Coordinates of C-alpha atoms in Angstrom, one line a residue:
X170 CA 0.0 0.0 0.0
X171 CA 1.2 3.6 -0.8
X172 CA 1.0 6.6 1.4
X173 CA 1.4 10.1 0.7
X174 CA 2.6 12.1 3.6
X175 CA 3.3 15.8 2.2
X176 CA 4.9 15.3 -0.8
X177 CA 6.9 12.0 0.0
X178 CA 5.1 8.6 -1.4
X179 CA 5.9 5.7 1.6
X180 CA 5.1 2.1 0.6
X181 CA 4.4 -0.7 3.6
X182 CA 3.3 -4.4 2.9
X183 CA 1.2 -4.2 6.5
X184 CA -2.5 -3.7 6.2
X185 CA -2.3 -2.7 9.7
X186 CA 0.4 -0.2 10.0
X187 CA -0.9 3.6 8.3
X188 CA 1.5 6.4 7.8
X189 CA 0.4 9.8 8.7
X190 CA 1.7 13.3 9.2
X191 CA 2.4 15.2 12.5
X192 CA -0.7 17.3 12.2
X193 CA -3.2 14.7 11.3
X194 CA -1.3 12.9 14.4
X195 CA -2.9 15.6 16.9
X196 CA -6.3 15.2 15.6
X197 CA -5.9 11.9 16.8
X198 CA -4.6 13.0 20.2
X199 CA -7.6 14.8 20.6
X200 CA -10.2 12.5 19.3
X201 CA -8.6 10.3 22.4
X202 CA -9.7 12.1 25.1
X203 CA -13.5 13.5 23.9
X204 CA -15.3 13.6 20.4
X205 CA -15.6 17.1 19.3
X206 CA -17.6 18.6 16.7
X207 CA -15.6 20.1 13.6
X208 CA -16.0 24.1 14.9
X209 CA -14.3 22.7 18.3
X210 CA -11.2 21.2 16.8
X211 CA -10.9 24.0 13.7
X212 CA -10.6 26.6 17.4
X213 CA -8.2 24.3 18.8
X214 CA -6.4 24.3 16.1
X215 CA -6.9 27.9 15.3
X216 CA -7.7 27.1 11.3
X217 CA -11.2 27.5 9.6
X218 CA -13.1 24.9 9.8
X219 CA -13.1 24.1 6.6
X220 CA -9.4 22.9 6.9
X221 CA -10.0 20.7 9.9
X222 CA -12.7 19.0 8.0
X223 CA -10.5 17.8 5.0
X224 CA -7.9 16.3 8.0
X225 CA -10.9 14.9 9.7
X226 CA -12.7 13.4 6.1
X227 CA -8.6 12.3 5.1
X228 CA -8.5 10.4 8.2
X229 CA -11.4 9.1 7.6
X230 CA -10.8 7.8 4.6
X231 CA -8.0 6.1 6.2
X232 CA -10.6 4.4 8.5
X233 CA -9.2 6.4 11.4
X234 CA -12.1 8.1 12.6
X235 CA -15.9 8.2 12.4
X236 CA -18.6 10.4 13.0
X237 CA -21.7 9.9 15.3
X238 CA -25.7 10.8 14.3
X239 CA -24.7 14.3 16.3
X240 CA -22.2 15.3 14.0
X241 CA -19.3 14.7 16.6
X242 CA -15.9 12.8 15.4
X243 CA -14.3 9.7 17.3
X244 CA -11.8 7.5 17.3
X245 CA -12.1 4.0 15.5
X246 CA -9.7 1.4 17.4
X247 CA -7.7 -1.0 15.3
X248 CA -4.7 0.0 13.2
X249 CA -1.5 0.8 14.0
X250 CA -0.2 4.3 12.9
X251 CA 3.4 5.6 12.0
X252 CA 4.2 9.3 12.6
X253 CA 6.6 11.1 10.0

């Protein structure tokens, strides 16, 4: 499987092991500890929220994270990620 982390390709043979950048990283850090709502992470982050959506909808895509019927993000257990 490829991944694209910025603008270096990375290639693993693990289904279970995703690459990811530092940023998309502290999304997940967050998502750990309570399940926010877009606005609440695009303040945390101190973006628009249009720019934490894409990382949240990249992750996932990735099958990272997930949303609930109230619109809030969490965190889907399961794979093991890799930090560049």
């Amino acid at each position: 499987f490829s991944y694209k982390v910025g603008s270096q390709t990375y290639w693993t043979g693990d289904n279970n092991i995703i690459i990811i950048s530092k940023i998309k990283n502290s999304y997940l850090e967050i998502l750990k500890t309570k399940s926010p709502l877009t606005s609440e992470l695009a303040k945390e982050f101190n973006v628009c929220w249009k720019s934490a959506n894409r990382r949240l909808t990249e992750l996932k895509k990735l099958d990272l994270v997930d949303r609930y019927k109230n619109n809030r993000w969490h965190l889907k257990e399961g794979k093991k990620v890799v930090v560049l």
